[in-house]
C-alpha cells in the first residue's frame, strides 16, 4: 500500500471509533468449545494518552453516533467510517477561516481545542498506535490532489503533509489520466476494496480533492469453524425472513445486556481491536436502537463487558456502501462550507471556494476467519465562478428576439408547479 509521500510503507494504526455495523446476531448460553491460535495479548497502550488525544477520541466517538443517527434509514444497511470522514474534514479544516472553520471544528466535536492541538493529536495518535497489534493490519492514508495551475497556500500543504502524512500532487484535471491516478491511489490504499471515488470526468469547477483511506484486516482471536456454518433464517424488522449463512462459535465471550439490547465483544488478534455487536431485544427495532444510542451510553457499554460462557450465531456477510454526507454534516452544524458563505481563504488566494461534496465509500467482509474492511472519504472543493448557475429560488424570465431587441414574453416563476 502507498500511504503517503512521507510514509510509503504500509502503516498500521488504531481506529479510534471503529466501523459501525448494523447487522443482528443471536446468542444463547452453551458449553465452552472454542479454540484458536491466539496472538500475544495486548493489555495496554505503550504510553498514556495526552489530554488532547483523549478529547480527539471522545469527539470522534461522538461524531460516530451523530452520523449514525442522521445517516440511518429504516430497514436499510449502513456502513460508515467516522474516522475516515473526520480525518478528511480535519485536513480540509486547515484551509478554512472564520465561521466556516468554527462550524467544522464544532461539528467534529473538538470545540475546546485550538488548531495546533487538533493537528498534533491526529498526528501523534496515529504515530502512537502504529503496529499496536502485529496480528492485525490497519492502514491509514491521506492525499490532496490539486488542479494544475491552481494556486494553493504553501502553509496549507505543509500542514497536511506534516500532520496527516498526506501525499500532495498537482494534476491536469481535464485529462482522464487525473481521475485514473486518484482512483488508483485509493484502490492501493484500501488493498483494492474501494475504487472510483472520483468520476472519470472531473467536473470543470472542481479545483481540489482531499481524500482519506482506511484499511483494516483482523483475524478473530477465537475463530469460527467453517464446518459449523449453516443456512439459517434471518428475521427482518418488517416481519420477512431471509436465509443467510449463520456462523457458530462456542466460547468464553465478553457479553452484557439490558432491557433494550444484548451485546457481545469479539476481539481480533491480541485483543486491542474488537467488533462489538448490539442485538436489540424483541420488541425493539434496530432503527430505534440506532437513533437512540449516544456516546455516553456507548462508553458505559464499552466499560461493562463480562466474560460469559455462551454460544454465538453471527451471519457471514459481505457489504458495500456509499453515501454523500453533505446533508448529514449540514444537519450537524457544518453549513457555511457548502455555499457562498464558505471561507477557504487559508487554502488558496482564489476567492469563492466551497465544498461541493463529501462522499464516502465503504466495504466489509465478515467471515469465519475474521474481518476485512475499507473506507475512503473524498472532500471535493470547487470554485463558485460563473460556471455554476443554480436557479433554485424565484426568478424572472424573458423571451426575446436578440437581434432587434424585441421582448416577446416576460414572466416570473415564484412557485413552480409540482412535477
Tab-separated table of N, CA and C in Angstrom, residues 189-346:
chain	number	residue	atom	x	y	z
A	189	UNK	N	-4.556	2.158	-1.530
A	189	UNK	CA	-4.619	2.457	-0.102
A	189	UNK	C	-5.624	1.585	0.630
A	190	UNK	N	-6.592	1.014	-0.101
A	190	UNK	CA	-7.614	0.158	0.516
A	190	UNK	C	-7.466	-1.297	0.078
A	191	UNK	N	-6.281	-1.649	-0.388
A	191	UNK	CA	-5.991	-3.021	-0.797
A	191	UNK	C	-6.979	-3.512	-1.857
A	192	UNK	N	-7.365	-2.616	-2.748
A	192	UNK	CA	-8.230	-2.972	-3.862
A	192	UNK	C	-9.708	-3.007	-3.542
A	193	UNK	N	-10.105	-2.649	-2.313
A	193	UNK	CA	-11.507	-2.786	-1.923
A	193	UNK	C	-12.371	-1.585	-2.283
A	194	UNK	N	-11.785	-0.400	-2.423
A	194	UNK	CA	-12.535	0.802	-2.809
A	194	UNK	C	-11.932	1.348	-4.089
A	195	UNK	N	-12.776	1.622	-5.061
A	195	UNK	CA	-12.298	2.172	-6.337
A	195	UNK	C	-13.289	3.232	-6.830
A	196	UNK	N	-12.843	4.038	-7.774
A	196	UNK	CA	-13.703	5.029	-8.433
A	196	UNK	C	-14.346	5.988	-7.441
A	197	UNK	N	-13.547	6.566	-6.571
A	197	UNK	CA	-14.066	7.530	-5.602
A	197	UNK	C	-14.324	8.879	-6.268
A	198	UNK	N	-13.612	9.187	-7.357
A	198	UNK	CA	-13.880	10.408	-8.121
A	198	UNK	C	-14.334	10.009	-9.520
A	199	UNK	N	-15.139	10.848	-10.187
A	199	UNK	CA	-15.673	10.481	-11.506
A	199	UNK	C	-14.592	10.454	-12.580
A	200	UNK	N	-14.860	9.707	-13.652
A	200	UNK	CA	-13.906	9.590	-14.760
A	200	UNK	C	-13.639	10.949	-15.398
A	201	UNK	N	-14.659	11.783	-15.475
A	201	UNK	CA	-14.502	13.155	-15.959
A	201	UNK	C	-14.676	14.095	-14.767
A	202	UNK	N	-13.594	14.686	-14.311
A	202	UNK	CA	-13.649	15.584	-13.161
A	202	UNK	C	-14.382	16.862	-13.555
A	203	UNK	N	-15.411	17.273	-12.802
A	203	UNK	CA	-16.151	18.498	-13.139
A	203	UNK	C	-15.223	19.706	-13.266
A	204	UNK	N	-15.549	20.573	-14.215
A	204	UNK	CA	-14.674	21.704	-14.535
A	204	UNK	C	-14.457	22.631	-13.353
A	205	UNK	N	-15.458	22.758	-12.471
A	205	UNK	CA	-15.342	23.699	-11.349
A	205	UNK	C	-14.530	23.147	-10.189
A	206	UNK	N	-14.259	21.838	-10.153
A	206	UNK	CA	-13.516	21.241	-9.039
A	206	UNK	C	-12.045	21.618	-9.136
A	207	UNK	N	-11.482	22.092	-8.032
A	207	UNK	CA	-10.078	22.503	-8.021
A	207	UNK	C	-9.229	21.635	-7.097
A	208	UNK	N	-9.876	20.853	-6.203
A	208	UNK	CA	-9.097	20.064	-5.245
A	208	UNK	C	-9.925	18.897	-4.713
A	209	UNK	N	-9.254	17.763	-4.502
A	209	UNK	CA	-9.823	16.635	-3.778
A	209	UNK	C	-8.933	16.355	-2.567
A	210	UNK	N	-9.557	16.238	-1.407
A	210	UNK	CA	-8.847	15.836	-0.188
A	210	UNK	C	-9.410	14.483	0.221
A	211	UNK	N	-8.556	13.469	0.342
A	211	UNK	CA	-9.021	12.092	0.492
A	211	UNK	C	-8.353	11.417	1.684
A	212	UNK	N	-9.171	10.697	2.445
A	212	UNK	CA	-8.662	9.780	3.461
A	212	UNK	C	-9.058	8.371	3.086
A	213	UNK	N	-8.173	7.408	3.325
A	213	UNK	CA	-8.463	5.994	3.093
A	213	UNK	C	-8.051	5.183	4.308
A	214	UNK	N	-8.900	4.230	4.687
A	214	UNK	CA	-8.624	3.349	5.824
A	214	UNK	C	-8.810	1.899	5.383
A	215	UNK	N	-7.873	1.056	5.792
A	215	UNK	CA	-7.969	-0.383	5.506
A	215	UNK	C	-7.733	-1.156	6.795
A	216	UNK	N	-8.571	-2.172	7.030
A	216	UNK	CA	-8.478	-2.986	8.244
A	216	UNK	C	-8.615	-4.455	7.874
A	217	UNK	N	-7.759	-5.277	8.449
A	217	UNK	CA	-7.898	-6.724	8.294
A	217	UNK	C	-7.431	-7.396	9.575
A	218	UNK	N	-8.365	-8.076	10.237
A	218	UNK	CA	-8.038	-8.695	11.512
A	218	UNK	C	-8.610	-10.094	11.621
A	219	UNK	N	-7.799	-11.053	12.078
A	219	UNK	CA	-8.312	-12.403	12.356
A	219	UNK	C	-8.978	-12.442	13.723
A	220	UNK	N	-10.063	-13.202	13.844
A	220	UNK	CA	-10.695	-13.360	15.147
A	220	UNK	C	-9.710	-13.977	16.141
A	221	UNK	N	-9.759	-13.537	17.381
A	221	UNK	CA	-8.986	-14.204	18.423
A	221	UNK	C	-9.503	-15.628	18.619
A	222	UNK	N	-10.818	-15.767	18.631
A	222	UNK	CA	-11.463	-17.083	18.623
A	222	UNK	C	-12.090	-17.277	17.250
A	223	UNK	N	-11.593	-18.233	16.484
A	223	UNK	CA	-12.061	-18.431	15.111
A	223	UNK	C	-13.362	-19.233	15.083
A	224	UNK	N	-14.200	-18.895	14.112
A	224	UNK	CA	-15.363	-19.707	13.803
A	224	UNK	C	-14.904	-20.898	12.948
A	225	UNK	N	-15.523	-22.040	13.160
A	225	UNK	CA	-15.244	-23.219	12.352
A	225	UNK	C	-16.182	-23.200	11.157
A	226	UNK	N	-15.632	-23.154	9.952
A	226	UNK	CA	-16.452	-23.058	8.742
A	226	UNK	C	-17.393	-24.251	8.599
A	227	UNK	N	-17.009	-25.400	9.146
A	227	UNK	CA	-17.872	-26.583	9.035
A	227	UNK	C	-19.134	-26.451	9.873
A	228	UNK	N	-19.149	-25.498	10.813
A	228	UNK	CA	-20.338	-25.278	11.643
A	228	UNK	C	-21.302	-24.255	11.025
A	229	UNK	N	-20.898	-23.597	9.945
A	229	UNK	CA	-21.750	-22.585	9.313
A	229	UNK	C	-22.890	-23.280	8.560
A	230	UNK	N	-24.131	-22.810	8.791
A	230	UNK	CA	-25.314	-23.425	8.204
A	230	UNK	C	-26.257	-22.336	7.658
A	231	UNK	N	-27.006	-22.640	6.603
A	231	UNK	CA	-28.063	-21.715	6.171
A	231	UNK	C	-29.171	-21.672	7.226
A	232	UNK	N	-29.467	-20.477	7.702
A	232	UNK	CA	-30.468	-20.321	8.753
A	232	UNK	C	-31.315	-19.083	8.463
A	233	UNK	N	-32.518	-18.995	9.048
A	233	UNK	CA	-33.367	-17.819	8.816
A	233	UNK	C	-32.844	-16.588	9.560
A	234	UNK	N	-32.948	-15.452	8.908
A	234	UNK	CA	-32.618	-14.145	9.493
A	234	UNK	C	-33.910	-13.342	9.469
A	235	UNK	N	-34.383	-12.880	10.628
A	235	UNK	CA	-35.696	-12.249	10.766
A	235	UNK	C	-35.577	-10.732	10.667
A	236	UNK	N	-36.091	-10.168	9.596
A	236	UNK	CA	-36.032	-8.721	9.391
A	236	UNK	C	-37.087	-8.031	10.233
A	237	UNK	N	-36.875	-6.733	10.501
A	237	UNK	CA	-37.809	-5.979	11.336
A	237	UNK	C	-39.177	-5.816	10.693
A	238	UNK	N	-39.268	-5.951	9.361
A	238	UNK	CA	-40.571	-5.829	8.710
A	238	UNK	C	-41.363	-7.135	8.747
A	239	UNK	N	-40.826	-8.154	9.406
A	239	UNK	CA	-41.525	-9.417	9.545
A	239	UNK	C	-41.144	-10.473	8.532
A	240	UNK	N	-40.406	-10.086	7.497
A	240	UNK	CA	-39.996	-11.054	6.487
A	240	UNK	C	-38.783	-11.844	6.962
A	241	UNK	N	-38.515	-12.946	6.286
A	241	UNK	CA	-37.419	-13.833	6.657
A	241	UNK	C	-36.506	-14.031	5.459
A	242	UNK	N	-35.201	-14.014	5.715
A	242	UNK	CA	-34.198	-14.226	4.679
A	242	UNK	C	-33.234	-15.310	5.158
A	243	UNK	N	-32.872	-16.204	4.258
A	243	UNK	CA	-31.918	-17.255	4.613
A	243	UNK	C	-30.504	-16.752	4.416
A	244	UNK	N	-29.666	-16.893	5.464
A	244	UNK	CA	-28.285	-16.411	5.420
A	244	UNK	C	-27.365	-17.501	5.958
A	245	UNK	N	-26.062	-17.463	5.596
A	245	UNK	CA	-25.107	-18.389	6.217
A	245	UNK	C	-24.786	-17.923	7.636
A	246	UNK	N	-25.189	-18.693	8.634
A	246	UNK	CA	-25.016	-18.310	10.027
A	246	UNK	C	-23.827	-19.061	10.614
A	247	UNK	N	-22.806	-18.315	11.027
A	247	UNK	CA	-21.626	-18.901	11.659
A	247	UNK	C	-21.923	-19.182	13.136
A	248	UNK	N	-21.207	-20.140	13.705
A	248	UNK	CA	-21.436	-20.544	15.096
A	248	UNK	C	-20.123	-20.592	15.854
A	249	UNK	N	-20.147	-20.063	17.073
A	249	UNK	CA	-18.964	-20.090	17.934
A	249	UNK	C	-19.394	-20.377	19.363
A	250	UNK	N	-18.761	-21.352	19.999
A	250	UNK	CA	-18.965	-21.609	21.421
A	250	UNK	C	-17.687	-21.200	22.149
A	251	UNK	N	-17.825	-20.420	23.202
A	251	UNK	CA	-16.632	-19.987	23.901
A	251	UNK	C	-16.934	-19.064	25.057
A	252	UNK	N	-15.887	-18.610	25.711
A	252	UNK	CA	-15.958	-17.682	26.826
A	252	UNK	C	-15.861	-16.277	26.225
A	253	UNK	N	-16.994	-15.599	26.055
A	253	UNK	CA	-17.054	-14.338	25.330
A	253	UNK	C	-17.453	-13.193	26.244
A	254	UNK	N	-17.032	-11.978	25.878
A	254	UNK	CA	-17.417	-10.779	26.629
A	254	UNK	C	-18.839	-10.405	26.252
A	255	UNK	N	-19.716	-10.335	27.245
A	255	UNK	CA	-21.142	-10.195	26.985
A	255	UNK	C	-21.768	-9.282	28.030
A	256	UNK	N	-22.877	-8.649	27.664
A	256	UNK	CA	-23.676	-7.874	28.603
A	256	UNK	C	-25.039	-7.650	28.001
A	257	UNK	N	-25.967	-7.089	28.781
A	257	UNK	CA	-27.297	-6.807	28.248
A	257	UNK	C	-28.115	-5.961	29.184
A	258	UNK	N	-29.188	-5.385	28.634
A	258	UNK	CA	-30.165	-4.653	29.434
A	258	UNK	C	-31.529	-4.860	28.791
A	259	UNK	N	-32.500	-4.038	29.121
A	259	UNK	CA	-33.855	-4.244	28.611
A	259	UNK	C	-33.993	-3.909	27.133
A	260	UNK	N	-33.025	-3.183	26.555
A	260	UNK	CA	-33.115	-2.757	25.158
A	260	UNK	C	-32.285	-3.621	24.221
A	261	UNK	N	-31.181	-4.185	24.709
A	261	UNK	CA	-30.300	-4.951	23.834
A	261	UNK	C	-29.424	-5.880	24.649
A	262	UNK	N	-28.808	-6.835	23.941
A	262	UNK	CA	-27.676	-7.566	24.497
A	262	UNK	C	-26.497	-7.336	23.565
A	263	UNK	N	-25.303	-7.418	24.115
A	263	UNK	CA	-24.104	-7.083	23.349
A	263	UNK	C	-23.037	-8.135	23.568
A	264	UNK	N	-22.242	-8.351	22.524
A	264	UNK	CA	-21.100	-9.244	22.617
A	264	UNK	C	-19.902	-8.555	21.985
A	265	UNK	N	-18.732	-8.760	22.549
A	265	UNK	CA	-17.500	-8.145	22.065
A	265	UNK	C	-16.607	-9.249	21.499
A	266	UNK	N	-16.273	-9.154	20.225
A	266	UNK	CA	-15.490	-10.188	19.546
A	266	UNK	C	-14.113	-9.623	19.200
A	267	UNK	N	-13.070	-10.037	19.927
A	267	UNK	CA	-11.745	-9.455	19.710
A	267	UNK	C	-11.051	-10.017	18.481
A	268	UNK	N	-10.145	-9.203	17.937
A	268	UNK	CA	-9.254	-9.614	16.855
A	268	UNK	C	-7.837	-9.742	17.411
A	269	UNK	N	-7.057	-10.657	16.850
A	269	UNK	CA	-5.642	-10.755	17.168
A	269	UNK	C	-5.370	-10.798	18.655
A	270	UNK	N	-4.553	-9.854	19.128
A	270	UNK	CA	-4.186	-9.789	20.531
A	270	UNK	C	-5.186	-9.090	21.407
A	271	UNK	N	-6.321	-8.664	20.853
A	271	UNK	CA	-7.391	-8.106	21.656
A	271	UNK	C	-7.488	-6.603	21.696
A	272	UNK	N	-6.570	-5.869	21.054
A	272	UNK	CA	-6.668	-4.408	21.050
A	272	UNK	C	-7.842	-3.944	20.196
A	273	UNK	N	-8.144	-4.691	19.133
A	273	UNK	CA	-9.262	-4.382	18.250
A	273	UNK	C	-10.386	-5.381	18.496
A	274	UNK	N	-11.618	-4.951	18.297
A	274	UNK	CA	-12.755	-5.851	18.503
A	274	UNK	C	-13.942	-5.364	17.683
A	275	UNK	N	-14.847	-6.280	17.372
A	275	UNK	CA	-16.160	-5.924	16.843
A	275	UNK	C	-17.172	-6.093	17.960
A	276	UNK	N	-17.895	-5.029	18.253
A	276	UNK	CA	-18.970	-5.084	19.234
A	276	UNK	C	-20.296	-5.182	18.488
A	277	UNK	N	-21.077	-6.206	18.778
A	277	UNK	CA	-22.362	-6.414	18.117
A	277	UNK	C	-23.472	-6.167	19.125
A	278	UNK	N	-24.396	-5.266	18.795
A	278	UNK	CA	-25.526	-4.930	19.652
A	278	UNK	C	-26.791	-5.520	19.038
A	279	UNK	N	-27.408	-6.455	19.713
A	279	UNK	CA	-28.626	-7.118	19.249
A	279	UNK	C	-29.822	-6.581	20.018
A	280	UNK	N	-30.761	-5.886	19.346
A	280	UNK	CA	-31.936	-5.369	20.065
A	280	UNK	C	-32.773	-6.512	20.657
A	281	UNK	N	-33.362	-6.250	21.805
A	281	UNK	CA	-34.302	-7.195	22.387
A	281	UNK	C	-35.552	-7.273	21.514
A	282	UNK	N	-36.305	-8.347	21.661
A	282	UNK	CA	-37.564	-8.475	20.936
A	282	UNK	C	-38.479	-7.314	21.316
A	283	UNK	N	-39.063	-6.686	20.307
A	283	UNK	CA	-39.900	-5.514	20.527
A	283	UNK	C	-39.171	-4.203	20.353
A	284	UNK	N	-37.850	-4.263	20.235
A	284	UNK	CA	-37.038	-3.066	19.964
A	284	UNK	C	-36.435	-3.223	18.572
A	285	UNK	N	-36.669	-2.267	17.681
A	285	UNK	CA	-36.127	-2.368	16.332
A	285	UNK	C	-34.685	-1.879	16.299
A	286	UNK	N	-33.949	-2.350	15.315
A	286	UNK	CA	-32.565	-1.900	15.172
A	286	UNK	C	-32.518	-0.410	14.862
A	287	UNK	N	-33.548	0.119	14.171
A	287	UNK	CA	-33.579	1.552	13.878
A	287	UNK	C	-33.805	2.369	15.143
A	288	UNK	N	-34.661	1.875	16.041
A	288	UNK	CA	-34.842	2.569	17.325
A	288	UNK	C	-33.532	2.624	18.089
A	289	UNK	N	-32.806	1.515	18.068
A	289	UNK	CA	-31.526	1.474	18.777
A	289	UNK	C	-30.510	2.401	18.134
A	290	UNK	N	-30.476	2.421	16.807
A	290	UNK	CA	-29.505	3.242	16.086
A	290	UNK	C	-29.702	4.725	16.347
A	291	UNK	N	-30.959	5.160	16.427
A	291	UNK	CA	-31.232	6.590	16.585
A	291	UNK	C	-31.219	7.043	18.040
A	292	UNK	N	-31.159	6.101	18.981
A	292	UNK	CA	-31.158	6.484	20.403
A	292	UNK	C	-29.799	6.317	21.066
A	293	UNK	N	-28.894	5.608	20.413
A	293	UNK	CA	-27.594	5.333	21.017
A	293	UNK	C	-26.695	6.569	20.943
A	294	UNK	N	-26.046	6.900	22.045
A	294	UNK	CA	-25.154	8.048	22.078
A	294	UNK	C	-23.801	7.690	22.657
A	295	UNK	N	-22.885	8.651	22.633
A	295	UNK	CA	-21.516	8.372	23.057
A	295	UNK	C	-21.415	8.084	24.553
A	296	UNK	N	-22.281	8.692	25.382
A	296	UNK	CA	-22.233	8.438	26.820
A	296	UNK	C	-22.651	6.997	27.107
A	297	UNK	N	-23.781	6.580	26.511
A	297	UNK	CA	-24.212	5.197	26.703
A	297	UNK	C	-23.201	4.226	26.116
A	298	UNK	N	-22.604	4.604	24.973
A	298	UNK	CA	-21.609	3.726	24.363
A	298	UNK	C	-20.433	3.494	25.306
A	299	UNK	N	-19.975	4.537	25.994
A	299	UNK	CA	-18.847	4.374	26.909
A	299	UNK	C	-19.216	3.442	28.055
A	300	UNK	N	-20.463	3.541	28.513
A	300	UNK	CA	-20.931	2.634	29.560
A	300	UNK	C	-20.928	1.194	29.051
A	301	UNK	N	-21.334	1.001	27.801
A	301	UNK	CA	-21.330	-0.336	27.206
A	301	UNK	C	-19.901	-0.859	27.124
A	302	UNK	N	-19.008	-0.027	26.604
A	302	UNK	CA	-17.624	-0.453	26.401
A	302	UNK	C	-16.928	-0.828	27.712
A	303	UNK	N	-17.378	-0.236	28.815
A	303	UNK	CA	-16.729	-0.475	30.108
A	303	UNK	C	-17.389	-1.591	30.911
A	304	UNK	N	-18.425	-2.234	30.379
A	304	UNK	CA	-19.247	-3.108	31.228
A	304	UNK	C	-19.315	-4.560	30.776
A	305	UNK	N	-18.451	-5.000	29.888
A	305	UNK	CA	-18.488	-6.391	29.442
A	305	UNK	C	-17.954	-7.318	30.528
A	306	UNK	N	-18.500	-8.520	30.561
A	306	UNK	CA	-18.018	-9.544	31.485
A	306	UNK	C	-17.974	-10.875	30.737
A	307	UNK	N	-17.039	-11.703	31.115
A	307	UNK	CA	-16.872	-12.994	30.449
A	307	UNK	C	-18.065	-13.896	30.740
A	308	UNK	N	-18.603	-14.491	29.671
A	308	UNK	CA	-19.765	-15.363	29.787
A	308	UNK	C	-19.588	-16.566	28.865
A	309	UNK	N	-19.849	-17.750	29.386
A	309	UNK	CA	-19.846	-18.928	28.531
A	309	UNK	C	-21.119	-18.910	27.696
A	310	UNK	N	-20.963	-18.929	26.377
A	310	UNK	CA	-22.134	-18.783	25.530
A	310	UNK	C	-21.897	-19.362	24.156
A	311	UNK	N	-22.986	-19.477	23.413
A	311	UNK	CA	-22.938	-19.869	22.017
A	311	UNK	C	-23.389	-18.671	21.186
A	312	UNK	N	-22.612	-18.330	20.188
A	312	UNK	CA	-22.859	-17.155	19.360
A	312	UNK	C	-23.189	-17.583	17.938
A	313	UNK	N	-24.199	-16.938	17.370
A	313	UNK	CA	-24.536	-17.125	15.960
A	313	UNK	C	-24.392	-15.755	15.279
A	314	UNK	N	-23.609	-15.699	14.243
A	314	UNK	CA	-23.335	-14.438	13.544
A	314	UNK	C	-23.381	-14.667	12.039
A	315	UNK	N	-24.112	-13.837	11.285
A	315	UNK	CA	-24.143	-14.029	9.832
A	315	UNK	C	-22.768	-13.806	9.202
A	316	UNK	N	-22.445	-14.631	8.245
A	316	UNK	CA	-21.308	-14.344	7.364
A	316	UNK	C	-21.838	-13.433	6.268
A	317	UNK	N	-21.194	-12.287	6.077
A	317	UNK	CA	-21.724	-11.351	5.094
A	317	UNK	C	-20.625	-10.499	4.487
A	318	UNK	N	-20.927	-9.977	3.333
A	318	UNK	CA	-20.071	-9.005	2.643
A	318	UNK	C	-20.973	-7.875	2.175
A	319	UNK	N	-20.523	-6.634	2.367
A	319	UNK	CA	-21.384	-5.495	2.064
A	319	UNK	C	-20.566	-4.315	1.555
A	320	UNK	N	-21.083	-3.657	0.535
A	320	UNK	CA	-20.513	-2.397	0.045
A	320	UNK	C	-21.541	-1.300	0.278
A	321	UNK	N	-21.051	-0.092	0.567
A	321	UNK	CA	-21.958	1.009	0.913
A	321	UNK	C	-21.361	2.310	0.392
A	322	UNK	N	-22.225	3.227	0.013
A	322	UNK	CA	-21.778	4.536	-0.473
A	322	UNK	C	-22.758	5.592	0.012
A	323	UNK	N	-22.233	6.733	0.448
A	323	UNK	CA	-23.112	7.801	0.912
A	323	UNK	C	-22.466	9.160	0.717
A	324	UNK	N	-23.253	10.122	0.234
A	324	UNK	CA	-22.846	11.521	0.219
A	324	UNK	C	-23.267	12.130	1.552
A	325	UNK	N	-22.303	12.710	2.265
A	325	UNK	CA	-22.521	13.137	3.645
A	325	UNK	C	-22.913	14.602	3.792
A	326	UNK	N	-23.102	15.320	2.680
A	326	UNK	CA	-23.377	16.763	2.766
A	326	UNK	C	-24.523	17.089	3.712
A	327	UNK	N	-25.675	16.440	3.520
A	327	UNK	CA	-26.851	16.753	4.341
A	327	UNK	C	-26.618	16.376	5.798
A	328	UNK	N	-25.945	15.245	6.041
A	328	UNK	CA	-25.670	14.819	7.413
A	328	UNK	C	-24.788	15.837	8.122
A	329	UNK	N	-23.745	16.297	7.452
A	329	UNK	CA	-22.810	17.256	8.059
A	329	UNK	C	-23.481	18.609	8.273
A	330	UNK	N	-24.331	19.021	7.314
A	330	UNK	CA	-25.059	20.286	7.476
A	330	UNK	C	-26.007	20.212	8.666
A	331	UNK	N	-26.660	19.056	8.843
A	331	UNK	CA	-27.571	18.882	9.977
A	331	UNK	C	-26.829	18.945	11.306
A	332	UNK	N	-25.534	18.626	11.275
A	332	UNK	CA	-24.716	18.672	12.488
A	332	UNK	C	-24.070	20.041	12.704
A	333	UNK	N	-24.373	21.002	11.822
A	333	UNK	CA	-23.907	22.367	12.036
A	333	UNK	C	-22.872	22.879	11.070
A	334	UNK	N	-22.361	22.017	10.187
A	334	UNK	CA	-21.374	22.458	9.195
A	334	UNK	C	-22.134	22.953	7.962
A	335	UNK	N	-22.516	24.218	7.983
A	335	UNK	CA	-23.426	24.770	6.976
A	335	UNK	C	-22.695	25.631	5.954
A	336	UNK	N	-21.911	26.583	6.429
A	336	UNK	CA	-21.305	27.575	5.544
A	336	UNK	C	-20.393	26.967	4.487
A	337	UNK	N	-19.734	25.864	4.805
A	337	UNK	CA	-18.741	25.286	3.894
A	337	UNK	C	-19.327	24.864	2.564
A	338	UNK	N	-20.661	24.681	2.509
A	338	UNK	CA	-21.285	24.159	1.300
A	338	UNK	C	-21.899	25.234	0.405
A	339	UNK	N	-21.858	26.505	0.795
A	339	UNK	CA	-22.499	27.518	-0.044
A	339	UNK	C	-21.636	28.773	-0.141
A	340	UNK	N	-22.238	29.863	-0.596
A	340	UNK	CA	-21.488	31.096	-0.882
A	340	UNK	C	-20.862	31.707	0.371
A	341	UNK	N	-21.287	31.265	1.552
A	341	UNK	CA	-20.716	31.800	2.799
A	341	UNK	C	-19.371	31.159	3.138
A	342	UNK	N	-18.978	30.136	2.400
A	342	UNK	CA	-17.752	29.398	2.713
A	342	UNK	C	-16.531	30.317	2.669
A	343	UNK	N	-15.638	30.089	3.620
A	343	UNK	CA	-14.397	30.874	3.709
A	343	UNK	C	-13.215	29.899	3.750
A	344	UNK	N	-12.594	29.697	2.574
A	344	UNK	CA	-11.403	28.855	2.488
A	344	UNK	C	-10.197	29.674	2.021
A	345	UNK	N	-10.086	30.868	2.604
A	345	UNK	CA	-9.010	31.785	2.217
A	345	UNK	C	-7.646	31.306	2.692
A	346	UNK	N	-7.596	30.397	3.671
A	346	UNK	CA	-6.299	29.858	4.093
A	346	UNK	C	-5.846	28.702	3.207
